[in-house]
Short mmCIF file of C-alpha atoms in Angstrom, two decimals:
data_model
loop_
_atom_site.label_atom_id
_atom_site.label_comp_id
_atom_site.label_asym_id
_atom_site.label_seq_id
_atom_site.Cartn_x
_atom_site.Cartn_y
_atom_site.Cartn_z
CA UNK A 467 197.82 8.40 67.06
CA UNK A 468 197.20 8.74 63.42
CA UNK A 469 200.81 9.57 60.77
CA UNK A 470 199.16 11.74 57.88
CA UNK A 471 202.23 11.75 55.66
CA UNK A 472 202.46 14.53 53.33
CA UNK A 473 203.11 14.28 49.03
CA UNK A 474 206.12 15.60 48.91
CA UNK A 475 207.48 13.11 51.84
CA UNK A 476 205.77 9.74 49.62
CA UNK A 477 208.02 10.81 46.68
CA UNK A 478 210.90 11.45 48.88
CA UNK A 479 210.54 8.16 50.10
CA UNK A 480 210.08 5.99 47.07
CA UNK A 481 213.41 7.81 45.87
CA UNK A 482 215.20 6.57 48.97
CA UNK A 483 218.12 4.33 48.82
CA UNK A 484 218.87 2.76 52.33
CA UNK A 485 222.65 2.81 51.27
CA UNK A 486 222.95 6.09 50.02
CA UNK A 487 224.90 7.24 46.50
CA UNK A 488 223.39 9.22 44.11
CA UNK A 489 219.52 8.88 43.46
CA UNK A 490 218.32 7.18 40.25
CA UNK A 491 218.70 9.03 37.06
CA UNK A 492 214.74 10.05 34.95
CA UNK A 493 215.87 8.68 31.88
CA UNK A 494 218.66 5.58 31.78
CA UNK A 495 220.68 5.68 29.06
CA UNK A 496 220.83 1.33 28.52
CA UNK A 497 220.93 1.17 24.72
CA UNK A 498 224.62 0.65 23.29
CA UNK A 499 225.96 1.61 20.14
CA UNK A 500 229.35 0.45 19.24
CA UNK A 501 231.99 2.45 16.51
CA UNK A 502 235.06 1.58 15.47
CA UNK A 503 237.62 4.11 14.57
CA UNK A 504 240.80 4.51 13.82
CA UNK A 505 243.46 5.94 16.02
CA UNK A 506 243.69 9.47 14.42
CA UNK A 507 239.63 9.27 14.81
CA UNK A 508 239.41 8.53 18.27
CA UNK A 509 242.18 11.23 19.17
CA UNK A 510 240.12 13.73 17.30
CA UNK A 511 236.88 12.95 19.39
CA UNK A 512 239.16 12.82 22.30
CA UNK A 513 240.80 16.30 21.87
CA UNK A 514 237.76 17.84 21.11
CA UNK A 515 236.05 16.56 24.29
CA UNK A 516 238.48 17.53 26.35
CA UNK A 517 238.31 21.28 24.95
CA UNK A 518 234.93 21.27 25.39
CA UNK A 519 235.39 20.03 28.75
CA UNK A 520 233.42 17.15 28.14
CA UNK A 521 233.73 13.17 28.40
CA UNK A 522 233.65 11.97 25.00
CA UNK A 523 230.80 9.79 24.71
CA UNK A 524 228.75 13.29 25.71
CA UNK A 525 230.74 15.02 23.06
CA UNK A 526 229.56 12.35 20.46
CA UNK A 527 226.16 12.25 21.89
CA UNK A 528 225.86 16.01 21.39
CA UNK A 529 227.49 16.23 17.76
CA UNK A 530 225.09 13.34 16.57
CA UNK A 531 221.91 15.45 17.82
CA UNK A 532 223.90 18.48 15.58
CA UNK A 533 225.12 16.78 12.82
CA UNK A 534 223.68 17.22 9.22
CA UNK A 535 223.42 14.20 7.45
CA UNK A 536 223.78 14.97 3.33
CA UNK A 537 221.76 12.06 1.60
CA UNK A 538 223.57 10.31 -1.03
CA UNK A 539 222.44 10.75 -4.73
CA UNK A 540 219.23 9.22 -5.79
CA UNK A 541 219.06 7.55 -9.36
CA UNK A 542 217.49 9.92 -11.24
CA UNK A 543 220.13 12.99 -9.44
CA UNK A 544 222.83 10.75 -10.97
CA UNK A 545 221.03 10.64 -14.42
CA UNK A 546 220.90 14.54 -14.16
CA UNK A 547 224.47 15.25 -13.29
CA UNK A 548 225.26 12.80 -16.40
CA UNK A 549 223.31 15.29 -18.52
CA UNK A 550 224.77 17.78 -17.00
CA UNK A 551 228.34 16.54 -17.69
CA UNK A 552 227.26 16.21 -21.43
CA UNK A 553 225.92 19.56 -21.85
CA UNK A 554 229.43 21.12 -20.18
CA UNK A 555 231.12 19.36 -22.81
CA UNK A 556 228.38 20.39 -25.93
CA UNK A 557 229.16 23.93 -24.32
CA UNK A 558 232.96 23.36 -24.26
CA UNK A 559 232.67 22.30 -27.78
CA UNK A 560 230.65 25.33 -29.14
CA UNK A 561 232.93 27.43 -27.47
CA UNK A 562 235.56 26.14 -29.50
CA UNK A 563 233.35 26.23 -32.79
CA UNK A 564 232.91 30.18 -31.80
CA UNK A 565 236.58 31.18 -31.64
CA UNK A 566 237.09 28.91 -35.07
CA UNK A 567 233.98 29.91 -36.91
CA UNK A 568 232.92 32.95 -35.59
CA UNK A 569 230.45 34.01 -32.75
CA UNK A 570 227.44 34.55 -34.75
CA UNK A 571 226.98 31.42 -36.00
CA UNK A 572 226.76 29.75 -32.74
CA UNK A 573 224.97 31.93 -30.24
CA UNK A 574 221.74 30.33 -30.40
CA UNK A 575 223.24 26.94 -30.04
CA UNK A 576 224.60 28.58 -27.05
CA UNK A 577 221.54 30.11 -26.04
CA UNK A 578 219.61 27.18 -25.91
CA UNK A 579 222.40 24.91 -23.74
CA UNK A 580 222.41 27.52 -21.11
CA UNK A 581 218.97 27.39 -20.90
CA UNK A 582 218.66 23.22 -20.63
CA UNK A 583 221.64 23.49 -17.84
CA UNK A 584 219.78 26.30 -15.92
CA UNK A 585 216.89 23.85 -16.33
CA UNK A 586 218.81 20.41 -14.76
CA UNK A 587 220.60 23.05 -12.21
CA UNK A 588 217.10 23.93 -10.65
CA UNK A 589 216.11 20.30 -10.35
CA UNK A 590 219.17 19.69 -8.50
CA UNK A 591 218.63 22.43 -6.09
CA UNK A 592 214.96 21.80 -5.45
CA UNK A 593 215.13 18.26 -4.03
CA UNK A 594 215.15 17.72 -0.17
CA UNK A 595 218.76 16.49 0.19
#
């Protein structure tokens, strides 16, 4: 007599443990990754798990996949928020110019700083951070 075993009982079979418990998981999660914390940390994570009504190393695992990550400043972003700084204090200066002198005298000057910090705002904005 001649056993033709189906597909579906070969995969049942390879997934067969002869002393039971759960069967193997797809993907094994073997990697570590170890974080310290403080105590007020840990409590946070902890609390937060348990409202989600989640173990906390899934509750990390899941806010890590959310997270957004803001890249620190490059170089040159710091050089531009030093310029920056300078032009808010030229502008801070003509301003008081203007109430001393008069506003006349000074609205080009004022003109043309607006325009240079418009300028160094846009290059802030458009870089991928």
């Amino acid at each position: 007599m001649v056993c033709v075993m189906k597909e579906t009982e070969k995969r049942d079979q390879k997934s067969y443990n002869p002393k039971g418990g759960r069967p193997p998981k797809k993907v094994k999660r073997e990697s570590q990754l170890m974080v310290r914390l403080t105590e007020t940390e840990r409590f946070l994570i902890e609390t937060k798990a348990r409202e989600a009504g989640m173990k906390p190393s899934a509750w990390f695992r899941q806010a890590a996949k959310k997270a957004r990550v803001i890249a620190r400043l490059k170089p040159e972003d710091a050089g531009l928020l030093r310029m920056l700084a300078g032009m808010a204090n030229n502008l801070n200066q003509l301003t008081h110019l203007a109430h001393k002198d008069g506003l006349l005298s000074v609205q080009k000057k004022c003109r043309e700083l607006l325009s240079d910090i418009d300028d160094v705002l846009k290059k802030l904005q458009d870089d991928d951070r």
